[in-house]
CSV table of C-alpha atoms in Angstrom, one decimal:
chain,number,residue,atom,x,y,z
A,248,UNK,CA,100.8,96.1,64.8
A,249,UNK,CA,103.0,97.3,61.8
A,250,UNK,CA,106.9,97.0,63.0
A,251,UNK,CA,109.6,98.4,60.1
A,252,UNK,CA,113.1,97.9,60.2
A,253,UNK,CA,115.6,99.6,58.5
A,254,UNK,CA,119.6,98.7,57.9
A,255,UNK,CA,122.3,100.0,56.7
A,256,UNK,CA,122.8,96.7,54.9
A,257,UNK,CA,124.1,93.3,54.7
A,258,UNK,CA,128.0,93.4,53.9
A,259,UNK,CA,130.6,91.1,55.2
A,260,UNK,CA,131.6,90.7,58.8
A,261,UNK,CA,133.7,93.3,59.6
A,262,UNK,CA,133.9,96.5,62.0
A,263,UNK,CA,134.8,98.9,58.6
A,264,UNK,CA,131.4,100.1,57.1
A,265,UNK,CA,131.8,99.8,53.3
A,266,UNK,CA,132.0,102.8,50.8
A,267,UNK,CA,128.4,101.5,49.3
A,268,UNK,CA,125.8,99.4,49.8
A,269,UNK,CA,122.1,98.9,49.4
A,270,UNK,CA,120.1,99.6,53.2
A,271,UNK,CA,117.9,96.8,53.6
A,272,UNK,CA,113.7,97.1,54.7
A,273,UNK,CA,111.9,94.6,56.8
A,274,UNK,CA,108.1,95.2,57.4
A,275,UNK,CA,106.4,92.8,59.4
A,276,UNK,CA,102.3,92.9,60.9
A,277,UNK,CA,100.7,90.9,62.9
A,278,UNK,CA,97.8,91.2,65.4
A,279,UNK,CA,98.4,93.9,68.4
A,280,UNK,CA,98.7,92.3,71.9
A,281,UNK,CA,95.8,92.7,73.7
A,282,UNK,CA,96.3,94.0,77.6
A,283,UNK,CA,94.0,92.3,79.9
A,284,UNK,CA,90.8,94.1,81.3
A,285,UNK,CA,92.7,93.3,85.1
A,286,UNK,CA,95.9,94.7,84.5
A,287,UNK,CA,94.3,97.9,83.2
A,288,UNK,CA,92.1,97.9,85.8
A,289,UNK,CA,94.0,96.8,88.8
A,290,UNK,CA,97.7,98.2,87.7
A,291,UNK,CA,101.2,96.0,87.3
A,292,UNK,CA,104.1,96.1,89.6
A,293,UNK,CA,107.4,97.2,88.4
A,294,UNK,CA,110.9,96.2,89.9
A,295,UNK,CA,113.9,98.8,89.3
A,296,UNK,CA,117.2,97.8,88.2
A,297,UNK,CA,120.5,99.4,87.8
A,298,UNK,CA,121.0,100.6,84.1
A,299,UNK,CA,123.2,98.5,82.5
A,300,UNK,CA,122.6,98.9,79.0
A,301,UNK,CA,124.7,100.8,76.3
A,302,UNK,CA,125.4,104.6,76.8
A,303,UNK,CA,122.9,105.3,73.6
A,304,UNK,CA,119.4,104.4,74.4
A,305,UNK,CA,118.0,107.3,72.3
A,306,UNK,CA,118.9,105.2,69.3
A,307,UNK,CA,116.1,102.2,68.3
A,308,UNK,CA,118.3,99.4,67.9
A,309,UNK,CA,117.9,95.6,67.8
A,310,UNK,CA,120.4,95.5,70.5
A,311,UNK,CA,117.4,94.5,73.0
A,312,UNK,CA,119.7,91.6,75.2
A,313,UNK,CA,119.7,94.0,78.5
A,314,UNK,CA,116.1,94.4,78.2
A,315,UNK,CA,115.3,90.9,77.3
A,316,UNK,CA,117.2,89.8,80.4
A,317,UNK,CA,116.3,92.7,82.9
A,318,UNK,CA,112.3,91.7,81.8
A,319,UNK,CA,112.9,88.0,82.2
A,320,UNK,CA,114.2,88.5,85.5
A,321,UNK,CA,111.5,90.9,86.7
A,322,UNK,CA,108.5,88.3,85.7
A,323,UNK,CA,110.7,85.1,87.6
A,324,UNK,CA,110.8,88.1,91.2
A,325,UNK,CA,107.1,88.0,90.4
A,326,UNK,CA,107.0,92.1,88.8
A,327,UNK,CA,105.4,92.8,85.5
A,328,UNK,CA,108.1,94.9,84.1
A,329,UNK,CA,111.5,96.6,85.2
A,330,UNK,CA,112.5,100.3,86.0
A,331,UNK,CA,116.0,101.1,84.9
A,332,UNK,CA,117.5,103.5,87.1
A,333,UNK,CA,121.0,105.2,86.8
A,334,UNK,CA,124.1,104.8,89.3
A,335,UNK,CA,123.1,108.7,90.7
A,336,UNK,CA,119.3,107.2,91.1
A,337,UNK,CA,117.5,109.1,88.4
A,338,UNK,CA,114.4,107.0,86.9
A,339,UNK,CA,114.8,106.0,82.9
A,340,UNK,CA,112.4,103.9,81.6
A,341,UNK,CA,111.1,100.5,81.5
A,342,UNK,CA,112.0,97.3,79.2
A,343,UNK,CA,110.4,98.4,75.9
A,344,UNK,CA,108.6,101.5,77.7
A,345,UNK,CA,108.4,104.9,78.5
A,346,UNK,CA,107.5,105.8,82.3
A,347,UNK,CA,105.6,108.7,83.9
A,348,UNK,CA,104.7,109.7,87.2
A,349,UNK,CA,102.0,112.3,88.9
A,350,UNK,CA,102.6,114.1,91.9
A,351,UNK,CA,100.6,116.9,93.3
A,352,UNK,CA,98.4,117.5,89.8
A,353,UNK,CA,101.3,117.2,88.1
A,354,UNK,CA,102.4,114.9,85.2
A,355,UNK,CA,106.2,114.1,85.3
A,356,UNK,CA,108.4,112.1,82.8
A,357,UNK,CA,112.2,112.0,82.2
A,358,UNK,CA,113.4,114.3,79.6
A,359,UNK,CA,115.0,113.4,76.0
A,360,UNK,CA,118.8,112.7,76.5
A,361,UNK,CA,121.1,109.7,75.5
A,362,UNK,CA,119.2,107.3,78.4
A,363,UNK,CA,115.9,107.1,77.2
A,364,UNK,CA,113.9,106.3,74.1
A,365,UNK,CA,111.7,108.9,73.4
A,366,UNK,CA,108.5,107.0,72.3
A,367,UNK,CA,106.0,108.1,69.5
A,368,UNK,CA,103.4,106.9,72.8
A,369,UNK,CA,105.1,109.3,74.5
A,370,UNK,CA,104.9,112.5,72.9
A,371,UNK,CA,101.3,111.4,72.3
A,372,UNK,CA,100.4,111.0,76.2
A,373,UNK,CA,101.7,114.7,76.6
A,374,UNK,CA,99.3,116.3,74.3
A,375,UNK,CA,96.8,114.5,75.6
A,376,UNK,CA,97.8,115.7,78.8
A,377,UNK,CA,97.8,119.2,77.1
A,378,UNK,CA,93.9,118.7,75.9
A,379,UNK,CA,93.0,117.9,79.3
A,380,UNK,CA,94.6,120.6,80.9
A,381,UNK,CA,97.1,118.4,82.9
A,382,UNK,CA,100.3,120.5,83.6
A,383,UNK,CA,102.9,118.3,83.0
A,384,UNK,CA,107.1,118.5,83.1
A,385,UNK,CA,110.1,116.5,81.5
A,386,UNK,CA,112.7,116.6,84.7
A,387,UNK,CA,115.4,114.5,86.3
A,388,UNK,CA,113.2,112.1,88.6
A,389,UNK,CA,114.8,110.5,91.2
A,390,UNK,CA,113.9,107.1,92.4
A,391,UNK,CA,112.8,108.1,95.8
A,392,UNK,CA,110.3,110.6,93.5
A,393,UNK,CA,108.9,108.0,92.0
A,394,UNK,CA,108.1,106.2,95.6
A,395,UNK,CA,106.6,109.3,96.4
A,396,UNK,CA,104.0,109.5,93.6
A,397,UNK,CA,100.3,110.2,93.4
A,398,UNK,CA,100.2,108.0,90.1
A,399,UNK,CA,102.5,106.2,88.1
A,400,UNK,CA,101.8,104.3,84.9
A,401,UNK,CA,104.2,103.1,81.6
A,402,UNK,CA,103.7,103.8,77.9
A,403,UNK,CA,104.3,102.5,74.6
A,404,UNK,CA,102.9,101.5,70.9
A,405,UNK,CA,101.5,98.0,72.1
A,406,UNK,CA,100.2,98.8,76.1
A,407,UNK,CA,98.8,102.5,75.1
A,408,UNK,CA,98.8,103.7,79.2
A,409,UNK,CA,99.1,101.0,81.9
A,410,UNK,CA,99.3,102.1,85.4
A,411,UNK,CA,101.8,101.1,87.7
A,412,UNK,CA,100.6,100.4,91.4
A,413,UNK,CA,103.4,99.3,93.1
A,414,UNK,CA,107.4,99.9,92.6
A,415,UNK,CA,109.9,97.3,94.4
A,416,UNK,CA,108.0,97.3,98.0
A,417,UNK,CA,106.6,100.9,97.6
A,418,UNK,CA,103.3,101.1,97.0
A,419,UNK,CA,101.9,104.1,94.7
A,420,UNK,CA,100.0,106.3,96.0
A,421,UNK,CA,96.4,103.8,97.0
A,422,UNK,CA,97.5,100.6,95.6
A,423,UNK,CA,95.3,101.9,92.1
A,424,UNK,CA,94.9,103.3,89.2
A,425,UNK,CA,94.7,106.7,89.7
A,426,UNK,CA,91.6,109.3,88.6
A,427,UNK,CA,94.1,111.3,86.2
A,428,UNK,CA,96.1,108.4,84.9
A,429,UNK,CA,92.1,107.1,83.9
A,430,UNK,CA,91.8,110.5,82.6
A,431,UNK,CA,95.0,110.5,80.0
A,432,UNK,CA,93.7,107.0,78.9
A,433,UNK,CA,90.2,108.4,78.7
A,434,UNK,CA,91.7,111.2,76.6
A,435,UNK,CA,93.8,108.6,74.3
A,436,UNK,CA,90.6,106.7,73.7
A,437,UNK,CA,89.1,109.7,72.4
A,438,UNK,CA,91.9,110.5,70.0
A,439,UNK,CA,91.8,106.9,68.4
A,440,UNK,CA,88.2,107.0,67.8
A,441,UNK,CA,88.5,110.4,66.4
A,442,UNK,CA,91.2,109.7,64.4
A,443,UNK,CA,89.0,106.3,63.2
A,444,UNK,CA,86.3,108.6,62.1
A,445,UNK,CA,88.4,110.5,59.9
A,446,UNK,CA,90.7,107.9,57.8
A,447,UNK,CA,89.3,106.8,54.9
């Protein structure tokens, strides 16, 4: 896992940026986490919270205290992960992930504003869901939508696709990870091995 951070730069404590100064580069690697053979096969559990991070989300910061907290406290109820969800009920995302859903054939994510991070995992899932001819949607999604669905599962650089099988007491749709969500992961697996045949 290659993780680079940029800065604007170190100056002196102040609120004022300065007229110049020199951005600063940190590139770290280590190992990639490895997901369990049981959680991808039997699913996590997700908790929802009320959205009580910044108004920016769309910007990758190191301002992760909300999402350290909000995780923390999902593990301690017993969850995997949290679901922020905003005061009029519409679905975000998750700590340090991107969530999608599935209802009747049809693949459903939040679309790109201010309250999500719009994950490179995430474009990548929708054109695999384009390869496999999944029709698929970026719309509001309600929390009571996401109770409702066929599938569920969360995204991101270090999990790939890992379904979600139950949300607060709501179980999705049989309690498993669905055939399509096994589908898009199927498709992903393809893409990396393709992609390993062709680097150099």
């Amino acid at each position: 896992m290659v993780y680079l951070q940029l800065t604007r730069g170190a100056a002196p404590r102040s609120h004022v940026y300065p007229e110049r100064w020199e951005p600063t580069v940190v590139l770290t690697f280590k190992a990639a986490p490895v997901i369990s053979a049981e959680k991808r096969e039997k699913g996590i559990a997700v908790v929802t919270r009320l959205d009580f991070r910044w108004s920016k989300c769309h910007i990758k910061s190191i301002a992760l205290l909300p999402s350290v907290m909000a995780k923390n406290e999902a593990l301690t109820a017993g969850f995997d992960d949290v679901v922020f969800v905003g005061p009029e009920g519409d679905v975000r995302e998750a700590s340090a992930s991107n969530i999608f859903m599935i209802r009747r054939g049809m693949l459903l994510t939040p679309p790109r504003n201010e309250t999500i991070l719009p994950g490179i995992t995430r474009k990548w899932i929708l054109s695999c869901a384009k390869k496999i001819e999944l029709p698929c949607e970026q719309k509001r999604i309600l929390l009571d939508d996401l109770y409702g669905a066929d599938e569920a599962f969360i995204s991101s650089t270090t999990i790939d696709l890992l379904p979600v099988v139950r949300v607060d007491d709501h179980k999705i749709g049989s309690g498993v990870p669905g055939p399509i969500s096994v589908r898009l992961y199927g498709q992903m697996i393809r893409d990396l091995q393709t992609m390993s045949r062709e680097s150099p």
